[in-house]
PDB file of C-alpha atoms in Angstrom:
ATOM      1  CA  ILE S 117      10.393  16.721 -18.364  1.00  0.00           C
ATOM      2  CA  LYS S 118       6.605  17.182 -16.150  1.00  0.00           C
ATOM      3  CA  GLU S 119       4.927  15.574 -18.983  1.00  0.00           C
ATOM      4  CA  ALA S 120       7.396  12.581 -18.750  1.00  0.00           C
ATOM      5  CA  LEU S 121       7.687  12.153 -15.369  1.00  0.00           C
ATOM      6  CA  ILE S 122       4.502  11.583 -14.720  1.00  0.00           C
ATOM      7  CA  LYS S 123       4.324   9.398 -17.287  1.00  0.00           C
ATOM      8  CA  TYR S 124       6.361   8.039 -15.378  1.00  0.00           C
ATOM      9  CA  LYS S 125       5.610   7.699 -12.305  1.00  0.00           C
ATOM     10  CA  LYS S 126       1.906   5.661 -13.497  1.00  0.00           C
ATOM     11  CA  LYS S 127       4.170   3.268 -15.788  1.00  0.00           C
ATOM     12  CA  MET S 128       6.139   2.389 -12.049  1.00  0.00           C
ATOM     13  CA  SER S 129       2.965   2.097 -10.580  1.00  0.00           C
ATOM     14  CA  SER S 130       1.463  -0.481 -12.627  1.00  0.00           C
ATOM     15  CA  LYS S 131       4.932  -1.855 -13.078  1.00  0.00           C
ATOM     16  CA  LEU S 132       5.489  -2.221  -8.856  1.00  0.00           C
ATOM     17  CA  SER S 133       1.596  -2.090  -7.554  1.00  0.00           C
ATOM     18  CA  LEU S 134       3.214  -0.118  -6.145  1.00  0.00           C
ATOM     19  CA  PRO S 135       0.443   3.439  -5.112  1.00  0.00           C
ATOM     20  CA  GLU S 136       1.725   6.390  -7.426  1.00  0.00           C
ATOM     21  CA  VAL S 137       1.918   9.011  -4.079  1.00  0.00           C
ATOM     22  CA  MET S 138       5.311   7.191  -3.204  1.00  0.00           C
ATOM     23  CA  PHE S 139       6.567   8.825  -6.624  1.00  0.00           C
ATOM     24  CA  ASP S 140       5.952  12.194  -4.743  1.00  0.00           C
ATOM     25  CA  GLU S 141       9.022  13.178  -2.977  1.00  0.00           C
ATOM     26  CA  TRP S 142      11.302  11.756  -5.879  1.00  0.00           C
ATOM     27  CA  TYR S 143       9.305  13.673  -8.290  1.00  0.00           C
ATOM     28  CA  ASP S 144       9.875  16.219  -6.997  1.00  0.00           C
ATOM     29  CA  ALA S 145      13.163  15.977  -6.102  1.00  0.00           C
ATOM     30  CA  VAL S 146      13.526  15.981  -9.898  1.00  0.00           C
ATOM     31  CA  ILE S 147      11.566  18.490 -10.722  1.00  0.00           C
ATOM     32  CA  ASN S 148      13.884  20.129  -8.244  1.00  0.00           C
ATOM     33  CA  LYS S 149      16.993  19.731 -10.272  1.00  0.00           C
ATOM     34  CA  VAL S 150      15.483  20.677 -12.961  1.00  0.00           C
ATOM     35  CA  HIS S 151      15.097  24.650 -12.032  1.00  0.00           C
ATOM     36  CA  LYS S 152      18.795  24.831 -10.146  1.00  0.00           C
ATOM     37  CA  ALA S 153      19.192  23.521 -13.312  1.00  0.00           C
ATOM     38  CA  LEU S 154      17.718  25.999 -15.765  1.00  0.00           C
ATOM     39  CA  ASN S 155      18.466  29.247 -13.746  1.00  0.00           C
ATOM     40  CA  ASN S 156      21.965  28.327 -14.125  1.00  0.00           C
ATOM     41  CA  LEU S 157      22.421  28.386 -17.633  1.00  0.00           C
ATOM     42  CA  PRO S 158      23.487  31.213 -20.095  1.00  0.00           C
ATOM     43  CA  THR S 159      21.121  33.104 -21.698  1.00  0.00           C
ATOM     44  CA  TYR S 160      21.266  32.372 -25.693  1.00  0.00           C
ATOM     45  CA  SER S 161      20.346  33.087 -28.389  1.00  0.00           C
ATOM     46  CA  PHE S 162      18.361  30.155 -30.900  1.00  0.00           C
ATOM     47  CA  ASN S 163      16.263  30.120 -34.065  1.00  0.00           C
ATOM     48  CA  ALA S 164      12.336  30.045 -32.877  1.00  0.00           C
ATOM     49  CA  VAL S 165      11.215  30.138 -36.155  1.00  0.00           C
ATOM     50  CA  LEU S 166       8.866  26.631 -35.348  1.00  0.00           C
ATOM     51  CA  SER S 167       7.546  29.010 -32.872  1.00  0.00           C
ATOM     52  CA  ASN S 168       5.925  31.490 -35.547  1.00  0.00           C
ATOM     53  CA  SER S 169       2.360  30.471 -36.196  1.00  0.00           C
ATOM     54  CA  ILE S 170       2.861  31.198 -39.929  1.00  0.00           C
ATOM     55  CA  VAL S 171       4.955  29.295 -39.844  1.00  0.00           C
ATOM     56  CA  ARG S 172       3.354  25.903 -38.416  1.00  0.00           C
ATOM     57  CA  ASP S 173       0.501  26.939 -40.701  1.00  0.00           C
ATOM     58  CA  GLU S 174       2.388  26.481 -43.655  1.00  0.00           C
ATOM     59  CA  LEU S 175       3.191  23.031 -42.112  1.00  0.00           C
ATOM     60  CA  SER S 176      -0.075  22.152 -42.566  1.00  0.00           C
ATOM     61  CA  LYS S 177      -0.381  22.774 -45.045  1.00  0.00           C
ATOM     62  CA  LEU S 178       2.467  20.851 -46.740  1.00  0.00           C
ATOM     63  CA  GLN S 179       1.043  17.841 -44.359  1.00  0.00           C
ATOM     64  CA  GLU S 180      -1.613  17.044 -45.875  1.00  0.00           C
ATOM     65  CA  LYS S 181      -0.052  16.388 -49.394  1.00  0.00           C
ATOM     66  CA  TYR S 182       3.817  15.119 -48.401  1.00  0.00           C
ATOM     67  CA  ILE S 183       4.563  12.898 -45.591  1.00  0.00           C
ATOM     68  CA  PHE S 184       8.034  13.960 -43.610  1.00  0.00           C
ATOM     69  CA  VAL S 185      10.328  11.248 -42.416  1.00  0.00           C
ATOM     70  CA  PRO S 186      13.750  10.062 -40.857  1.00  0.00           C
ATOM     71  CA  THR S 187      16.598  10.005 -42.707  1.00  0.00           C
ATOM     72  CA  ASP S 188      18.198   6.384 -43.082  1.00  0.00           C
ATOM     73  CA  LYS S 189      21.594   6.622 -41.551  1.00  0.00           C
ATOM     74  CA  ALA S 190      22.018  10.553 -41.302  1.00  0.00           C
ATOM     75  CA  SER S 191      19.880  11.653 -37.713  1.00  0.00           C
ATOM     76  CA  ASN S 192      18.166  14.991 -37.059  1.00  0.00           C
ATOM     77  CA  ASN S 193      17.557  14.902 -40.846  1.00  0.00           C
ATOM     78  CA  VAL S 194      14.658  14.916 -42.239  1.00  0.00           C
ATOM     79  CA  SER S 195      12.933  13.392 -45.786  1.00  0.00           C
ATOM     80  CA  VAL S 196       9.735  14.439 -47.332  1.00  0.00           C
ATOM     81  CA  ILE S 197       8.017  12.112 -49.594  1.00  0.00           C
ATOM     82  CA  CYS S 198       3.746  12.207 -51.717  1.00  0.00           C
ATOM     83  CA  LYS S 199       2.210  11.142 -49.686  1.00  0.00           C
ATOM     84  CA  LYS S 200       0.384   8.881 -52.138  1.00  0.00           C
ATOM     85  CA  TYR S 201       3.767   7.090 -53.070  1.00  0.00           C
ATOM     86  CA  TYR S 202       4.216   6.741 -49.652  1.00  0.00           C
ATOM     87  CA  ASN S 203       0.772   5.493 -48.883  1.00  0.00           C
ATOM     88  CA  GLN S 204       2.116   2.701 -52.138  1.00  0.00           C
ATOM     89  CA  LEU S 205       5.068   1.934 -50.277  1.00  0.00           C
ATOM     90  CA  LEU S 206       3.456   1.221 -47.210  1.00  0.00           C
ATOM     91  CA  GLU S 207       0.998  -1.710 -49.265  1.00  0.00           C
ATOM     92  CA  GLN S 208       3.936  -3.058 -51.813  1.00  0.00           C
ATOM     93  CA  GLU S 209       5.381  -3.622 -48.641  1.00  0.00           C
ATOM     94  CA  LEU S 210       2.211  -5.313 -46.160  1.00  0.00           C
ATOM     95  CA  HIS S 211       1.529  -7.140 -49.462  1.00  0.00           C
ATOM     96  CA  SER S 212       5.307  -8.911 -49.703  1.00  0.00           C
ATOM     97  CA  ASN S 213       6.096 -12.230 -48.699  1.00  0.00           C
ATOM     98  CA  THR S 214       7.518 -10.752 -45.444  1.00  0.00           C
ATOM     99  CA  PHE S 215       3.540  -9.894 -43.298  1.00  0.00           C
ATOM    100  CA  GLU S 216       0.023 -11.795 -43.779  1.00  0.00           C
ATOM    101  CA  LEU S 217      -3.632 -11.140 -43.945  1.00  0.00           C
ATOM    102  CA  THR S 218      -5.959 -12.193 -40.811  1.00  0.00           C
ATOM    103  CA  GLN S 219      -8.754 -12.728 -39.780  1.00  0.00           C
ATOM    104  CA  TYR S 220      -8.664 -10.856 -36.619  1.00  0.00           C
ATOM    105  CA  SER S 221      -9.393  -7.426 -35.281  1.00  0.00           C
ATOM    106  CA  GLU S 222      -6.842  -6.078 -33.325  1.00  0.00           C
ATOM    107  CA  GLU S 223      -8.200  -6.118 -29.551  1.00  0.00           C
ATOM    108  CA  SER S 224      -8.874  -9.904 -29.779  1.00  0.00           C
ATOM    109  CA  ILE S 225      -5.273  -9.557 -31.337  1.00  0.00           C
ATOM    110  CA  ILE S 226      -4.036  -8.036 -28.193  1.00  0.00           C
ATOM    111  CA  LYS S 227      -5.982 -10.092 -25.639  1.00  0.00           C
ATOM    112  CA  LYS S 228      -5.230 -13.300 -26.765  1.00  0.00           C
ATOM    113  CA  HIS S 229      -1.133 -12.275 -26.149  1.00  0.00           C
ATOM    114  CA  GLU S 230      -2.475 -10.547 -23.311  1.00  0.00           C
ATOM    115  CA  GLN S 231      -3.953 -14.374 -22.438  1.00  0.00           C
ATOM    116  CA  PHE S 232      -0.706 -15.903 -22.756  1.00  0.00           C
ATOM    117  CA  LEU S 233       1.831 -13.247 -21.815  1.00  0.00           C
ATOM    118  CA  LYS S 234      -0.216 -13.979 -18.470  1.00  0.00           C
ATOM    119  CA  ARG S 235       0.057 -18.431 -18.703  1.00  0.00           C
ATOM    120  CA  ASN S 236       4.124 -17.375 -18.525  1.00  0.00           C
ATOM    121  CA  GLY S 237       3.891 -14.921 -16.133  1.00  0.00           C
ATOM    122  CA  ILE S 238       4.872 -11.961 -18.100  1.00  0.00           C
ATOM    123  CA  ARG S 239       2.286  -8.710 -17.214  1.00  0.00           C
ATOM    124  CA  MET S 240       0.650  -7.065 -19.727  1.00  0.00           C
ATOM    125  CA  HIS S 241       1.534  -2.951 -19.710  1.00  0.00           C
ATOM    126  CA  GLN S 242      -1.408  -0.667 -20.142  1.00  0.00           C
ATOM    127  CA  GLU S 243       0.325   1.276 -22.066  1.00  0.00           C
ATOM    128  CA  ASN S 244       1.628  -1.651 -24.484  1.00  0.00           C
ATOM    129  CA  LYS S 245      -2.164  -2.579 -25.332  1.00  0.00           C
ATOM    130  CA  CYS S 246      -1.565  -1.478 -28.778  1.00  0.00           C
ATOM    131  CA  VAL S 247      -0.115  -3.243 -32.513  1.00  0.00           C
ATOM    132  CA  PRO S 248       3.129  -2.357 -33.897  1.00  0.00           C
ATOM    133  CA  TYR S 249       2.793  -0.229 -36.527  1.00  0.00           C
ATOM    134  CA  LEU S 250       4.695   0.449 -39.887  1.00  0.00           C
ATOM    135  CA  TYR S 251       6.800   3.434 -41.375  1.00  0.00           C
ATOM    136  CA  VAL S 252       9.064   4.082 -43.785  1.00  0.00           C
ATOM    137  CA  THR S 253      12.472   5.990 -43.565  1.00  0.00           C
ATOM    138  CA  VAL S 254      14.518   6.733 -46.849  1.00  0.00           C
ATOM    139  CA  LYS S 255      18.123   5.820 -47.327  1.00  0.00           C
ATOM    140  CA  MET S 256      19.402   9.083 -49.111  1.00  0.00           C
ATOM    141  CA  HIS S 257      23.031   7.500 -49.205  1.00  0.00           C
ATOM    142  CA  LYS S 258      22.034   4.842 -52.014  1.00  0.00           C
ATOM    143  CA  SER S 259      21.665   6.153 -55.675  1.00  0.00           C
ATOM    144  CA  PRO S 260      18.995   5.915 -57.007  1.00  0.00           C
ATOM    145  CA  VAL S 261      17.385   6.280 -53.938  1.00  0.00           C
ATOM    146  CA  LYS S 262      15.930   2.866 -51.728  1.00  0.00           C
ATOM    147  CA  PHE S 263      13.252   3.209 -48.458  1.00  0.00           C
ATOM    148  CA  ARG S 264      13.830   0.745 -45.649  1.00  0.00           C
ATOM    149  CA  MET S 265      10.952  -0.553 -43.497  1.00  0.00           C
ATOM    150  CA  ILE S 266      10.507  -0.846 -40.021  1.00  0.00           C
ATOM    151  CA  THR S 267       7.671  -2.388 -37.773  1.00  0.00           C
ATOM    152  CA  SER S 268       7.953  -0.695 -34.308  1.00  0.00           C
ATOM    153  CA  GLY S 269       7.342  -2.518 -32.110  1.00  0.00           C
ATOM    154  CA  SER S 270       8.512  -0.267 -29.125  1.00  0.00           C
ATOM    155  CA  LYS S 271       5.320   0.522 -27.647  1.00  0.00           C
ATOM    156  CA  SER S 272       3.057  -3.478 -28.882  1.00  0.00           C
ATOM    157  CA  SER S 273       0.860  -5.709 -26.657  1.00  0.00           C
ATOM    158  CA  LEU S 274       4.433  -8.266 -27.449  1.00  0.00           C
ATOM    159  CA  LYS S 275       7.033  -5.745 -26.575  1.00  0.00           C
ATOM    160  CA  GLN S 276       8.097  -7.194 -22.569  1.00  0.00           C
ATOM    161  CA  LEU S 277       8.016 -10.890 -24.342  1.00  0.00           C
ATOM    162  CA  SER S 278      10.434  -9.878 -26.825  1.00  0.00           C
ATOM    163  CA  ILE S 279      12.840  -8.619 -24.337  1.00  0.00           C
ATOM    164  CA  ALA S 280      12.544 -11.351 -22.388  1.00  0.00           C
ATOM    165  CA  VAL S 281      13.353 -13.045 -25.252  1.00  0.00           C
ATOM    166  CA  GLY S 282      16.260 -11.075 -25.975  1.00  0.00           C
ATOM    167  CA  LEU S 283      17.367 -11.407 -22.276  1.00  0.00           C
ATOM    168  CA  CYS S 284      16.986 -15.386 -23.045  1.00  0.00           C
ATOM    169  CA  LEU S 285      19.721 -14.828 -26.404  1.00  0.00           C
ATOM    170  CA  SER S 286      21.790 -13.091 -25.402  1.00  0.00           C
ATOM    171  CA  ARG S 287      22.806 -15.213 -22.287  1.00  0.00           C
ATOM    172  CA  GLY S 288      23.266 -18.244 -24.794  1.00  0.00           C
ATOM    173  CA  LEU S 289      24.999 -16.049 -27.426  1.00  0.00           C
ATOM    174  CA  ARG S 290      27.746 -15.685 -24.745  1.00  0.00           C
ATOM    175  CA  ILE S 291      27.677 -19.089 -23.390  1.00  0.00           C
ATOM    176  CA  VAL S 292      28.403 -19.864 -26.736  1.00  0.00           C
ATOM    177  CA  LYS S 293      30.989 -16.817 -26.982  1.00  0.00           C
ATOM    178  CA  ASN S 294      33.041 -18.588 -23.895  1.00  0.00           C
ATOM    179  CA  TYR S 295      32.728 -22.039 -25.180  1.00  0.00           C
ATOM    180  CA  SER S 296      34.470 -20.736 -27.951  1.00  0.00           C
ATOM    181  CA  ARG S 297      36.925 -18.927 -26.373  1.00  0.00           C
ATOM    182  CA  TYR S 298      37.168 -22.139 -23.904  1.00  0.00           C
ATOM    183  CA  ARG S 299      38.077 -24.008 -27.441  1.00  0.00           C
ATOM    184  CA  ASP S 300      40.101 -21.599 -28.990  1.00  0.00           C
ATOM    185  CA  ARG S 301      43.055 -22.352 -26.400  1.00  0.00           C
ATOM    186  CA  PHE S 302      43.207 -25.808 -28.188  1.00  0.00           C
ATOM    187  CA  HIS S 303      43.433 -24.722 -32.158  1.00  0.00           C
ATOM    188  CA  SER S 304      44.223 -21.459 -33.793  1.00  0.00           C
ATOM    189  CA  ARG S 305      40.823 -21.767 -35.890  1.00  0.00           C
ATOM    190  CA  ASN S 306      38.182 -19.119 -35.256  1.00  0.00           C
ATOM    191  CA  ASP S 307      34.010 -20.826 -34.754  1.00  0.00           C
ATOM    192  CA  PHE S 308      32.304 -18.098 -33.431  1.00  0.00           C
ATOM    193  CA  TYR S 309      31.412 -14.424 -35.392  1.00  0.00           C
ATOM    194  CA  ILE S 310      29.699 -12.814 -34.200  1.00  0.00           C
ATOM    195  CA  ILE S 311      30.470  -9.154 -32.849  1.00  0.00           C
ATOM    196  CA  ASP S 312      28.353  -6.993 -30.580  1.00  0.00           C
ATOM    197  CA  SER S 313      30.434  -3.829 -29.914  1.00  0.00           C
ATOM    198  CA  SER S 314      32.684  -1.658 -31.575  1.00  0.00           C
ATOM    199  CA  LYS S 315      35.392  -2.257 -29.637  1.00  0.00           C
ATOM    200  CA  GLU S 316      36.304  -5.851 -30.815  1.00  0.00           C
ATOM    201  CA  VAL S 317      36.706  -4.243 -34.385  1.00  0.00           C
ATOM    202  CA  LEU S 318      38.424  -1.426 -33.418  1.00  0.00           C
ATOM    203  CA  ASP S 319      41.288  -4.088 -31.792  1.00  0.00           C
ATOM    204  CA  PHE S 320      41.017  -6.079 -34.470  1.00  0.00           C
ATOM    205  CA  MET S 321      42.101  -3.448 -37.265  1.00  0.00           C
ATOM    206  CA  PHE S 322      44.176  -1.389 -34.778  1.00  0.00           C
ATOM    207  CA  ASN S 323      46.249  -3.372 -31.736  1.00  0.00           C
ATOM    208  CA  ASP S 324      47.276  -6.953 -34.217  1.00  0.00           C
ATOM    209  CA  ASN S 325      50.756  -5.640 -34.249  1.00  0.00           C
ATOM    210  CA  ARG S 326      52.011  -9.290 -36.470  1.00  0.00           C
ATOM    211  CA  THR S 327      50.310  -8.056 -39.356  1.00  0.00           C
ATOM    212  CA  SER S 328      51.126  -4.309 -40.621  1.00  0.00           C
ATOM    213  CA  TYR S 329      48.878  -3.889 -44.218  1.00  0.00           C
ATOM    214  CA  ARG S 330      45.181  -3.317 -44.484  1.00  0.00           C
ATOM    215  CA  LYS S 331      42.759  -5.433 -43.688  1.00  0.00           C
ATOM    216  CA  SER S 332      38.939  -4.904 -45.665  1.00  0.00           C
ATOM    217  CA  VAL S 333      35.628  -7.611 -44.217  1.00  0.00           C
ATOM    218  CA  SER S 334      33.685  -8.497 -47.629  1.00  0.00           C
ATOM    219  CA  THR S 335      29.197  -7.891 -46.653  1.00  0.00           C
ATOM    220  CA  LEU S 336      28.146  -8.590 -50.237  1.00  0.00           C
ATOM    221  CA  CYS S 337      25.985 -11.857 -49.078  1.00  0.00           C
ATOM    222  CA  LEU S 338      24.996 -10.258 -45.461  1.00  0.00           C
ATOM    223  CA  GLU S 339      21.099 -10.090 -45.434  1.00  0.00           C
ATOM    224  CA  THR S 340      18.981  -8.052 -43.398  1.00  0.00           C
ATOM    225  CA  THR S 341      15.340 -10.232 -44.566  1.00  0.00           C
ATOM    226  CA  ILE S 342      15.198 -13.230 -43.503  1.00  0.00           C
ATOM    227  CA  LYS S 343      12.053 -15.117 -44.632  1.00  0.00           C
ATOM    228  CA  LYS S 344      10.757 -17.316 -41.702  1.00  0.00           C
ATOM    229  CA  HIS S 345      10.982 -20.899 -43.007  1.00  0.00           C
ATOM    230  CA  ASP S 346      14.825 -20.162 -43.466  1.00  0.00           C
ATOM    231  CA  LEU S 347      14.416 -20.111 -39.948  1.00  0.00           C
ATOM    232  CA  LYS S 348      16.495 -23.468 -38.723  1.00  0.00           C
ATOM    233  CA  LEU S 349      16.820 -22.011 -35.736  1.00  0.00           C
ATOM    234  CA  GLU S 350      15.803 -25.023 -33.193  1.00  0.00           C
ATOM    235  CA  GLY S 351      17.787 -27.546 -34.460  1.00  0.00           C
ATOM    236  CA  ALA S 352      21.327 -25.843 -34.453  1.00  0.00           C
ATOM    237  CA  PHE S 353      21.218 -23.460 -31.951  1.00  0.00           C
ATOM    238  CA  ASN S 354      19.185 -25.742 -28.991  1.00  0.00           C
ATOM    239  CA  THR S 355      21.602 -28.803 -29.813  1.00  0.00           C
ATOM    240  CA  SER S 356      24.734 -26.430 -29.113  1.00  0.00           C
ATOM    241  CA  ILE S 357      23.146 -24.593 -26.188  1.00  0.00           C
ATOM    242  CA  SER S 358      22.300 -27.391 -24.639  1.00  0.00           C
ATOM    243  CA  THR S 359      25.390 -28.987 -24.750  1.00  0.00           C
ATOM    244  CA  VAL S 360      27.167 -26.176 -23.754  1.00  0.00           C
ATOM    245  CA  VAL S 361      25.123 -26.116 -20.972  1.00  0.00           C
ATOM    246  CA  VAL S 362      25.880 -29.838 -19.911  1.00  0.00           C
ATOM    247  CA  LEU S 363      29.773 -29.117 -20.336  1.00  0.00           C
ATOM    248  CA  LEU S 364      29.234 -26.608 -17.754  1.00  0.00           C
ATOM    249  CA  LEU S 365      27.861 -28.140 -14.942  1.00  0.00           C
ATOM    250  CA  SER S 366      29.912 -30.925 -15.676  1.00  0.00           C
ATOM    251  CA  ILE S 367      32.330 -29.006 -15.300  1.00  0.00           C
ATOM    252  CA  LYS S 368      31.230 -26.705 -12.312  1.00  0.00           C
ATOM    253  CA  LEU S 369      29.856 -30.300 -10.507  1.00  0.00           C
ATOM    254  CA  ILE S 370      33.360 -31.694 -10.585  1.00  0.00           C
ATOM    255  CA  LEU S 371      34.933 -28.503  -9.383  1.00  0.00           C
ATOM    256  CA  ALA S 372      32.978 -28.579  -6.279  1.00  0.00           C
ATOM    257  CA  LEU S 373      33.598 -32.114  -5.702  1.00  0.00           C
ATOM    258  CA  LEU S 374      36.722 -31.879  -5.650  1.00  0.00           C
ATOM    259  CA  LEU S 375      36.480 -29.145  -3.406  1.00  0.00           C
ATOM    260  CA  SER S 376      34.520 -30.795  -0.830  1.00  0.00           C
ATOM    261  CA  ILE S 377      37.582 -33.383  -0.893  1.00  0.00           C
ATOM    262  CA  MET S 378      40.245 -30.988  -0.202  1.00  0.00           C
ATOM    263  CA  LEU S 379      38.288 -29.051   2.859  1.00  0.00           C
ATOM    264  CA  ILE S 380      37.929 -32.607   3.941  1.00  0.00           C
ATOM    265  CA  LEU S 381      41.780 -33.090   3.676  1.00  0.00           C
ATOM    266  CA  ALA S 382      42.961 -29.731   5.169  1.00  0.00           C
ATOM    267  CA  LEU S 383      40.117 -30.363   8.165  1.00  0.00           C
ATOM    268  CA  LEU S 384      42.081 -33.730   8.715  1.00  0.00           C
ATOM    269  CA  LEU S 385      45.258 -32.519   8.285  1.00  0.00           C
ATOM    270  CA  CYS S 386      44.917 -29.952  10.444  1.00  0.00           C
ATOM    271  CA  LYS S 387      43.255 -31.965  13.478  1.00  0.00           C
ATOM    272  CA  TYR S 388      44.634 -35.239  13.080  1.00  0.00           C
ATOM    273  CA  ASN S 389      47.999 -37.134  12.645  1.00  0.00           C
ATOM    274  CA  VAL S 390      47.937 -37.943   9.149  1.00  0.00           C
ATOM    275  CA  ASN S 391      50.590 -40.248   7.369  1.00  0.00           C
ATOM    276  CA  ILE S 392      50.511 -40.440   3.657  1.00  0.00           C
ATOM    277  CA  LEU S 393      52.140 -44.326   2.478  1.00  0.00           C
ATOM    278  CA  ARG S 394      51.862 -44.808  -1.294  1.00  0.00           C
ATOM    279  CA  ASP S 395      48.706 -45.102  -2.367  1.00  0.00           C
ATOM    280  CA  ASN S 396      47.485 -45.255   1.312  1.00  0.00           C
ATOM    281  CA  VAL S 397      46.350 -42.503   3.975  1.00  0.00           C
ATOM    282  CA  ILE S 398      46.432 -43.467   7.581  1.00  0.00           C
ATOM    283  CA  ILE S 399      44.808 -41.202   9.735  1.00  0.00           C
ATOM    284  CA  ASN S 400      45.562 -41.513  13.817  1.00  0.00           C
ATOM    285  CA  VAL S 401      42.154 -39.906  15.762  1.00  0.00           C
ATOM    286  CA  ASN S 402      42.599 -41.025  19.154  1.00  0.00           C
ATOM    287  CA  ASP S 403      45.224 -43.798  19.294  1.00  0.00           C
ATOM    288  CA  LYS S 404      43.139 -45.346  16.366  1.00  0.00           C
ATOM    289  CA  PHE S 405      43.848 -46.035  12.593  1.00  0.00           C
ATOM    290  CA  LEU S 406      41.870 -45.287  10.099  1.00  0.00           C
ATOM    291  CA  LEU S 407      43.578 -46.420   6.403  1.00  0.00           C
ATOM    292  CA  ILE S 408      41.698 -45.150   3.476  1.00  0.00           C
ATOM    293  CA  LYS S 409      42.597 -46.792  -0.158  1.00  0.00           C
ATOM    294  CA  LEU S 410      43.820 -44.070  -2.516  1.00  0.00           C
ATOM    295  CA  LYS S 411      43.267 -46.735  -5.869  1.00  0.00           C
TER     296      LYS S 411
END
């Protein structure tokens, strides 16, 4: 816990451009709370097999020939793969259409990314000055057993850019979703098929009183790998987003104008003697009449 807190202090100090000393009081408070919580815990027996030196030596011997990887769809489970076969899987994935060979070194790639981020007002954190790495998880629930290739970018040179792009896409998705809900008021057609939480699925399955039969959804055509040349987001996505943004801005402007007119009329009605005659508004200001034609 102390190592994690010290690491977090350094991260926030770099991110906020503040000295680490300013976080010492917070660090001490957290450590004191942890000590109090540990002192109040009841004693219980646990399996300390990994603290046995003999067990650790045997694990080290196994790691010379095998790779221990997480099991897909089964948290806290570990699968064991032959190291030679594991390297073959990585090599096969690296020579697929997913990756491209490059002549740049790791240092030059990171430096190029850092310059790009700096030009766009994004600061690269020190712990992110590295490239993503590739690892394999085992799909034990498949028959025969299959493998999932994962490129981990939790600490990489483009992590901050990925966070910024994710926020932009989520905001754009929210705009499209709200626009779709607005259109659904005028027709029964649903043109938005993206679900970002389990709540909508549960509401669809259990809260629909119109039908009592079970519902099924086919995902046979669900794709988990999309090639770069198949991505055609620029035209369709930008067009739909720009249309929605223009529509929302227009509605907002119209509402603002109507609100301003209503406020002006309310002030005039309170301060002056106002008479409305057919299509005209007659305002009496100090015995002087002002005629406003509504048409």
